[in-house]
mmCIF file of C-alpha atoms in Angstrom:
data_model
loop_
_atom_site.group_PDB
_atom_site.id
_atom_site.type_symbol
_atom_site.label_atom_id
_atom_site.label_comp_id
_atom_site.label_asym_id
_atom_site.label_seq_id
_atom_site.Cartn_x
_atom_site.Cartn_y
_atom_site.Cartn_z
ATOM 1 C CA UNK A 1222 -121.851 -103.427 -22.407
ATOM 2 C CA UNK A 1223 -123.748 -106.676 -22.847
ATOM 3 C CA UNK A 1224 -122.339 -109.386 -20.237
ATOM 4 C CA UNK A 1225 -122.571 -113.296 -21.051
ATOM 5 C CA UNK A 1226 -125.871 -114.168 -22.568
ATOM 6 C CA UNK A 1227 -127.019 -117.718 -22.487
ATOM 7 C CA UNK A 1228 -130.077 -119.364 -24.331
ATOM 8 C CA UNK A 1229 -132.494 -120.748 -23.456
ATOM 9 C CA UNK A 1230 -133.119 -119.832 -19.894
ATOM 10 C CA UNK A 1231 -135.041 -123.130 -19.195
ATOM 11 C CA UNK A 1232 -135.502 -126.319 -21.164
ATOM 12 C CA UNK A 1233 -137.339 -129.754 -20.553
ATOM 13 C CA UNK A 1234 -136.293 -132.659 -22.398
ATOM 14 C CA UNK A 1235 -136.883 -136.518 -22.161
ATOM 15 C CA UNK A 1236 -134.399 -139.110 -21.509
ATOM 16 C CA UNK A 1237 -132.505 -140.047 -24.972
ATOM 17 C CA UNK A 1238 -133.057 -136.756 -26.620
ATOM 18 C CA UNK A 1239 -130.390 -134.302 -27.696
ATOM 19 C CA UNK A 1240 -130.004 -130.818 -26.517
ATOM 20 C CA UNK A 1241 -128.055 -127.710 -27.658
ATOM 21 C CA UNK A 1242 -127.158 -124.915 -25.382
ATOM 22 C CA UNK A 1243 -125.734 -121.431 -26.526
ATOM 23 C CA UNK A 1244 -123.450 -118.767 -25.168
ATOM 24 C CA UNK A 1245 -122.465 -115.356 -26.178
ATOM 25 C CA UNK A 1246 -119.486 -114.016 -24.574
ATOM 26 C CA UNK A 1247 -118.764 -110.695 -22.932
ATOM 27 C CA UNK A 1248 -117.627 -108.017 -25.406
ATOM 28 C CA UNK A 1249 -113.856 -108.455 -25.847
ATOM 29 C CA UNK A 1250 -113.783 -111.877 -24.496
ATOM 30 C CA UNK A 1251 -112.182 -114.847 -26.662
ATOM 31 C CA UNK A 1252 -112.437 -117.844 -24.280
ATOM 32 C CA UNK A 1253 -115.593 -119.482 -23.337
ATOM 33 C CA UNK A 1254 -115.814 -122.353 -20.674
ATOM 34 C CA UNK A 1255 -118.827 -124.474 -19.690
ATOM 35 C CA UNK A 1256 -119.813 -125.581 -16.220
ATOM 36 C CA UNK A 1257 -122.536 -127.807 -14.892
ATOM 37 C CA UNK A 1258 -124.089 -127.145 -11.643
ATOM 38 C CA UNK A 1259 -126.232 -129.843 -9.992
ATOM 39 C CA UNK A 1260 -128.709 -128.436 -7.285
ATOM 40 C CA UNK A 1261 -126.951 -127.815 -4.033
ATOM 41 C CA UNK A 1262 -123.455 -128.343 -5.417
ATOM 42 C CA UNK A 1263 -120.803 -126.004 -6.709
ATOM 43 C CA UNK A 1264 -120.067 -125.660 -10.763
ATOM 44 C CA UNK A 1265 -118.196 -128.722 -12.415
ATOM 45 C CA UNK A 1266 -116.020 -127.892 -15.169
ATOM 46 C CA UNK A 1267 -117.076 -129.371 -18.613
ATOM 47 C CA UNK A 1268 -114.718 -128.013 -20.972
ATOM 48 C CA UNK A 1269 -113.358 -124.844 -22.497
ATOM 49 C CA UNK A 1270 -112.955 -123.232 -26.170
ATOM 50 C CA UNK A 1271 -110.349 -120.868 -27.224
ATOM 51 C CA UNK A 1272 -109.516 -120.005 -31.029
ATOM 52 C CA UNK A 1273 -112.535 -122.565 -32.034
ATOM 53 C CA UNK A 1274 -110.659 -125.357 -30.444
ATOM 54 C CA UNK A 1275 -111.448 -127.536 -27.394
ATOM 55 C CA UNK A 1276 -108.341 -126.515 -24.990
ATOM 56 C CA UNK A 1277 -109.465 -128.323 -21.802
ATOM 57 C CA UNK A 1278 -111.972 -130.942 -20.707
ATOM 58 C CA UNK A 1279 -113.193 -131.961 -17.355
ATOM 59 C CA UNK A 1280 -114.521 -135.506 -16.389
ATOM 60 C CA UNK A 1281 -117.540 -135.617 -18.592
ATOM 61 C CA UNK A 1282 -118.476 -138.268 -21.202
ATOM 62 C CA UNK A 1283 -118.262 -137.999 -25.087
ATOM 63 C CA UNK A 1284 -121.936 -137.267 -24.954
ATOM 64 C CA UNK A 1285 -121.077 -133.641 -23.944
ATOM 65 C CA UNK A 1286 -119.595 -131.878 -27.018
ATOM 66 C CA UNK A 1287 -119.193 -128.304 -28.043
ATOM 67 C CA UNK A 1288 -118.244 -125.708 -30.645
ATOM 68 C CA UNK A 1289 -117.063 -122.285 -30.822
ATOM 69 C CA UNK A 1290 -117.658 -119.898 -33.767
ATOM 70 C CA UNK A 1291 -115.604 -117.437 -35.346
ATOM 71 C CA UNK A 1292 -117.375 -114.593 -33.521
ATOM 72 C CA UNK A 1293 -116.461 -116.350 -30.246
ATOM 73 C CA UNK A 1294 -119.817 -117.486 -29.383
ATOM 74 C CA UNK A 1295 -120.123 -121.184 -28.343
ATOM 75 C CA UNK A 1296 -122.515 -124.137 -28.105
ATOM 76 C CA UNK A 1297 -122.861 -127.101 -25.584
ATOM 77 C CA UNK A 1298 -124.327 -130.341 -26.982
ATOM 78 C CA UNK A 1299 -125.579 -133.152 -25.147
ATOM 79 C CA UNK A 1300 -126.501 -136.039 -26.616
ATOM 80 C CA UNK A 1301 -128.703 -139.351 -25.345
ATOM 81 C CA UNK A 1302 -129.711 -137.246 -22.288
ATOM 82 C CA UNK A 1303 -130.076 -138.976 -18.957
ATOM 83 C CA UNK A 1304 -131.898 -138.024 -15.822
ATOM 84 C CA UNK A 1305 -128.579 -136.957 -14.192
ATOM 85 C CA UNK A 1306 -127.946 -134.370 -16.892
ATOM 86 C CA UNK A 1307 -130.721 -132.367 -15.116
ATOM 87 C CA UNK A 1308 -128.820 -129.277 -13.946
ATOM 88 C CA UNK A 1309 -127.955 -125.511 -14.289
ATOM 89 C CA UNK A 1310 -125.416 -125.315 -17.274
ATOM 90 C CA UNK A 1311 -123.194 -122.084 -16.894
ATOM 91 C CA UNK A 1312 -121.026 -120.234 -19.394
ATOM 92 C CA UNK A 1313 -118.065 -118.316 -18.506
ATOM 93 C CA UNK A 1314 -115.998 -116.040 -20.580
ATOM 94 C CA UNK A 1315 -112.502 -114.573 -20.402
ATOM 95 C CA UNK A 1316 -109.664 -113.304 -22.213
ATOM 96 C CA UNK A 1317 -106.200 -114.643 -22.536
ATOM 97 C CA UNK A 1318 -105.265 -111.308 -23.814
ATOM 98 C CA UNK A 1319 -105.526 -108.922 -20.937
ATOM 99 C CA UNK A 1320 -103.969 -111.674 -18.510
ATOM 100 C CA UNK A 1321 -105.131 -112.173 -14.973
ATOM 101 C CA UNK A 1322 -108.791 -111.291 -14.910
ATOM 102 C CA UNK A 1323 -111.959 -112.447 -13.065
ATOM 103 C CA UNK A 1324 -114.287 -114.450 -15.117
ATOM 104 C CA UNK A 1325 -117.706 -113.469 -16.235
ATOM 105 C CA UNK A 1326 -120.562 -115.983 -15.779
ATOM 106 C CA UNK A 1327 -124.131 -115.895 -17.739
ATOM 107 C CA UNK A 1328 -127.253 -116.555 -15.631
ATOM 108 C CA UNK A 1329 -127.410 -120.093 -17.178
ATOM 109 C CA UNK A 1330 -129.642 -122.579 -18.736
ATOM 110 C CA UNK A 1331 -131.965 -124.635 -16.290
ATOM 111 C CA UNK A 1332 -132.009 -128.252 -18.064
ATOM 112 C CA UNK A 1333 -134.657 -130.547 -16.813
ATOM 113 C CA UNK A 1334 -134.953 -134.102 -18.020
ATOM 114 C CA UNK A 1335 -138.119 -136.075 -17.480
ATOM 115 C CA UNK B 816 -106.352 -133.867 -7.463
ATOM 116 C CA UNK B 817 -107.351 -130.574 -6.106
ATOM 117 C CA UNK B 818 -110.410 -130.439 -3.963
ATOM 118 C CA UNK B 819 -112.183 -127.395 -2.335
ATOM 119 C CA UNK B 820 -114.087 -127.490 0.608
ATOM 120 C CA UNK B 821 -116.528 -124.854 2.162
ATOM 121 C CA UNK B 822 -117.493 -124.713 5.985
ATOM 122 C CA UNK B 823 -120.415 -123.991 6.939
ATOM 123 C CA UNK B 824 -122.733 -125.418 4.273
ATOM 124 C CA UNK B 825 -125.194 -122.905 5.593
ATOM 125 C CA UNK B 826 -125.307 -120.072 7.966
ATOM 126 C CA UNK B 827 -128.180 -117.620 9.541
ATOM 127 C CA UNK B 828 -127.201 -114.490 11.300
ATOM 128 C CA UNK B 829 -128.915 -111.247 12.605
ATOM 129 C CA UNK B 830 -128.604 -108.249 10.342
ATOM 130 C CA UNK B 831 -125.390 -106.136 11.464
ATOM 131 C CA UNK B 832 -123.254 -109.227 12.415
ATOM 132 C CA UNK B 833 -119.995 -109.248 11.124
ATOM 133 C CA UNK B 834 -119.009 -112.819 9.784
ATOM 134 C CA UNK B 835 -116.707 -115.253 8.066
ATOM 135 C CA UNK B 836 -117.051 -117.880 5.402
ATOM 136 C CA UNK B 837 -114.333 -120.362 5.281
ATOM 137 C CA UNK B 838 -112.816 -122.053 1.994
ATOM 138 C CA UNK B 839 -110.019 -124.632 2.167
ATOM 139 C CA UNK B 840 -108.199 -126.504 -0.643
ATOM 140 C CA UNK B 841 -106.081 -129.507 -0.648
ATOM 141 C CA UNK B 842 -103.099 -128.505 -3.041
ATOM 142 C CA UNK B 843 -101.307 -125.317 -2.313
ATOM 143 C CA UNK B 844 -100.045 -124.850 -5.823
ATOM 144 C CA UNK B 845 -102.806 -122.565 -6.993
ATOM 145 C CA UNK B 846 -102.766 -119.551 -9.613
ATOM 146 C CA UNK B 847 -105.474 -117.557 -7.897
ATOM 147 C CA UNK B 848 -108.601 -117.930 -5.756
ATOM 148 C CA UNK B 849 -111.871 -116.209 -6.427
ATOM 149 C CA UNK B 850 -115.038 -115.493 -4.433
ATOM 150 C CA UNK B 851 -118.316 -115.651 -6.125
ATOM 151 C CA UNK B 852 -121.950 -114.656 -5.124
ATOM 152 C CA UNK B 853 -124.942 -116.643 -6.422
ATOM 153 C CA UNK B 854 -128.487 -115.752 -6.108
ATOM 154 C CA UNK B 855 -131.092 -118.215 -6.442
ATOM 155 C CA UNK B 856 -131.549 -119.470 -9.975
ATOM 156 C CA UNK B 857 -128.991 -116.981 -11.210
ATOM 157 C CA UNK B 858 -125.374 -117.028 -12.564
ATOM 158 C CA UNK B 859 -122.090 -116.154 -10.653
ATOM 159 C CA UNK B 860 -121.012 -112.758 -9.806
ATOM 160 C CA UNK B 861 -117.199 -112.423 -9.083
ATOM 161 C CA UNK B 862 -116.851 -110.623 -5.842
ATOM 162 C CA UNK B 863 -113.127 -110.819 -5.252
ATOM 163 C CA UNK B 864 -110.084 -112.251 -6.932
ATOM 164 C CA UNK B 865 -106.704 -112.949 -4.901
ATOM 165 C CA UNK B 866 -103.668 -113.835 -6.996
ATOM 166 C CA UNK B 867 -101.323 -116.386 -5.416
ATOM 167 C CA UNK B 868 -98.958 -113.706 -4.599
ATOM 168 C CA UNK B 869 -101.454 -111.784 -2.482
ATOM 169 C CA UNK B 870 -102.416 -112.123 0.866
ATOM 170 C CA UNK B 871 -105.949 -110.335 0.762
ATOM 171 C CA UNK B 872 -108.174 -108.189 -1.260
ATOM 172 C CA UNK B 873 -111.120 -105.790 -0.238
ATOM 173 C CA UNK B 874 -114.096 -104.554 -1.663
ATOM 174 C CA UNK B 875 -116.308 -102.392 0.239
ATOM 175 C CA UNK B 876 -117.692 -104.640 3.395
ATOM 176 C CA UNK B 877 -115.860 -107.618 1.847
ATOM 177 C CA UNK B 878 -112.482 -108.848 2.678
ATOM 178 C CA UNK B 879 -110.834 -111.968 1.570
ATOM 179 C CA UNK B 880 -107.700 -113.394 2.815
ATOM 180 C CA UNK B 881 -105.559 -116.172 1.434
ATOM 181 C CA UNK B 882 -103.070 -118.529 3.053
ATOM 182 C CA UNK B 883 -101.607 -120.671 0.531
ATOM 183 C CA UNK B 884 -99.282 -122.657 2.917
ATOM 184 C CA UNK B 885 -102.183 -123.699 5.001
ATOM 185 C CA UNK B 886 -104.516 -124.164 2.194
ATOM 186 C CA UNK B 887 -107.058 -121.786 3.144
ATOM 187 C CA UNK B 888 -109.108 -118.535 2.238
ATOM 188 C CA UNK B 889 -111.783 -116.599 4.433
ATOM 189 C CA UNK B 890 -114.195 -114.234 3.111
ATOM 190 C CA UNK B 891 -115.151 -111.641 5.978
ATOM 191 C CA UNK B 892 -118.479 -109.652 5.539
ATOM 192 C CA UNK B 893 -118.838 -106.690 7.704
ATOM 193 C CA UNK B 894 -122.043 -105.268 9.142
ATOM 194 C CA UNK B 895 -124.109 -107.791 7.224
ATOM 195 C CA UNK B 896 -127.418 -106.872 5.591
ATOM 196 C CA UNK B 897 -130.541 -108.814 4.174
ATOM 197 C CA UNK B 898 -129.249 -108.082 0.739
ATOM 198 C CA UNK B 899 -126.200 -110.152 1.114
ATOM 199 C CA UNK B 900 -128.498 -113.235 1.581
ATOM 200 C CA UNK B 901 -127.243 -115.387 -1.249
ATOM 201 C CA UNK B 902 -124.700 -118.519 -1.827
ATOM 202 C CA UNK B 903 -121.113 -117.786 -1.738
ATOM 203 C CA UNK B 904 -118.616 -119.921 -3.655
ATOM 204 C CA UNK B 905 -115.070 -120.351 -3.402
ATOM 205 C CA UNK B 906 -113.040 -121.334 -6.414
ATOM 206 C CA UNK B 907 -109.421 -121.894 -7.204
ATOM 207 C CA UNK B 908 -107.526 -121.746 -10.496
ATOM 208 C CA UNK B 909 -104.667 -124.104 -10.586
ATOM 209 C CA UNK B 910 -102.888 -122.609 -13.870
ATOM 210 C CA UNK B 911 -103.323 -119.861 -16.492
ATOM 211 C CA UNK B 912 -106.033 -121.662 -18.203
ATOM 212 C CA UNK B 913 -108.959 -120.208 -16.527
ATOM 213 C CA UNK B 914 -110.625 -123.622 -15.362
ATOM 214 C CA UNK B 915 -112.005 -123.316 -11.917
ATOM 215 C CA UNK B 916 -112.342 -125.937 -9.209
ATOM 216 C CA UNK B 917 -115.351 -124.740 -6.955
ATOM 217 C CA UNK B 918 -116.401 -125.491 -3.391
ATOM 218 C CA UNK B 919 -120.056 -126.428 -2.674
ATOM 219 C CA UNK B 920 -120.775 -123.095 -1.371
ATOM 220 C CA UNK B 921 -122.117 -121.531 1.691
ATOM 221 C CA UNK B 922 -125.875 -120.429 2.009
ATOM 222 C CA UNK B 923 -126.119 -117.489 3.895
ATOM 223 C CA UNK B 924 -129.304 -115.871 5.285
ATOM 224 C CA UNK B 925 -129.139 -112.543 6.936
ATOM 225 C CA UNK B 926 -132.273 -112.277 9.220
ATOM 226 C CA UNK B 927 -133.758 -108.469 9.455
#
């Protein structure tokens, strides 16, 4: 049973560029959440997708956007990259059908901005 | 606004010691609380999930307690091993939406 998979593993971009990160949820999960984790900090909630719609959003600017596909996979897009966007981006999946269950996290995408 | 704090930020202990990691949160109206483990450069692994109606959960050498009224949770690790070295994160869920609010973590080093 494959868990949450994220791609790519590492990415290097320069300021002003745009980036797309991808996430495939654990089999049977229909909800995907994205988190940003700066070095030495806990993850910060970016947004959550369910039924192909953004359901909740954290305190992140509109430069951060996302999408969920019919197969429940998801993308995180970041435009006009800033140095401060350098972080580990984590995807977590869960299901609203089975009720209270722990979320499953992927290994993340390490994004470095030069 | 819910805030989660973890103390200490780092901890170094000799192998075999029992230890306690602390987590505090400012708003007692939580849905559940989870403890995660994170190895360097890796994602998060869920260790224990305590529902708001529960007082504790146990898994092997790990025991987590929850006191909502005081806004505190502790993770107890018995007979620590070098393989337990990692960062331990506490997170609260405030509703059924699965949005988690994390602390900054405790970096644990267990010395052989």
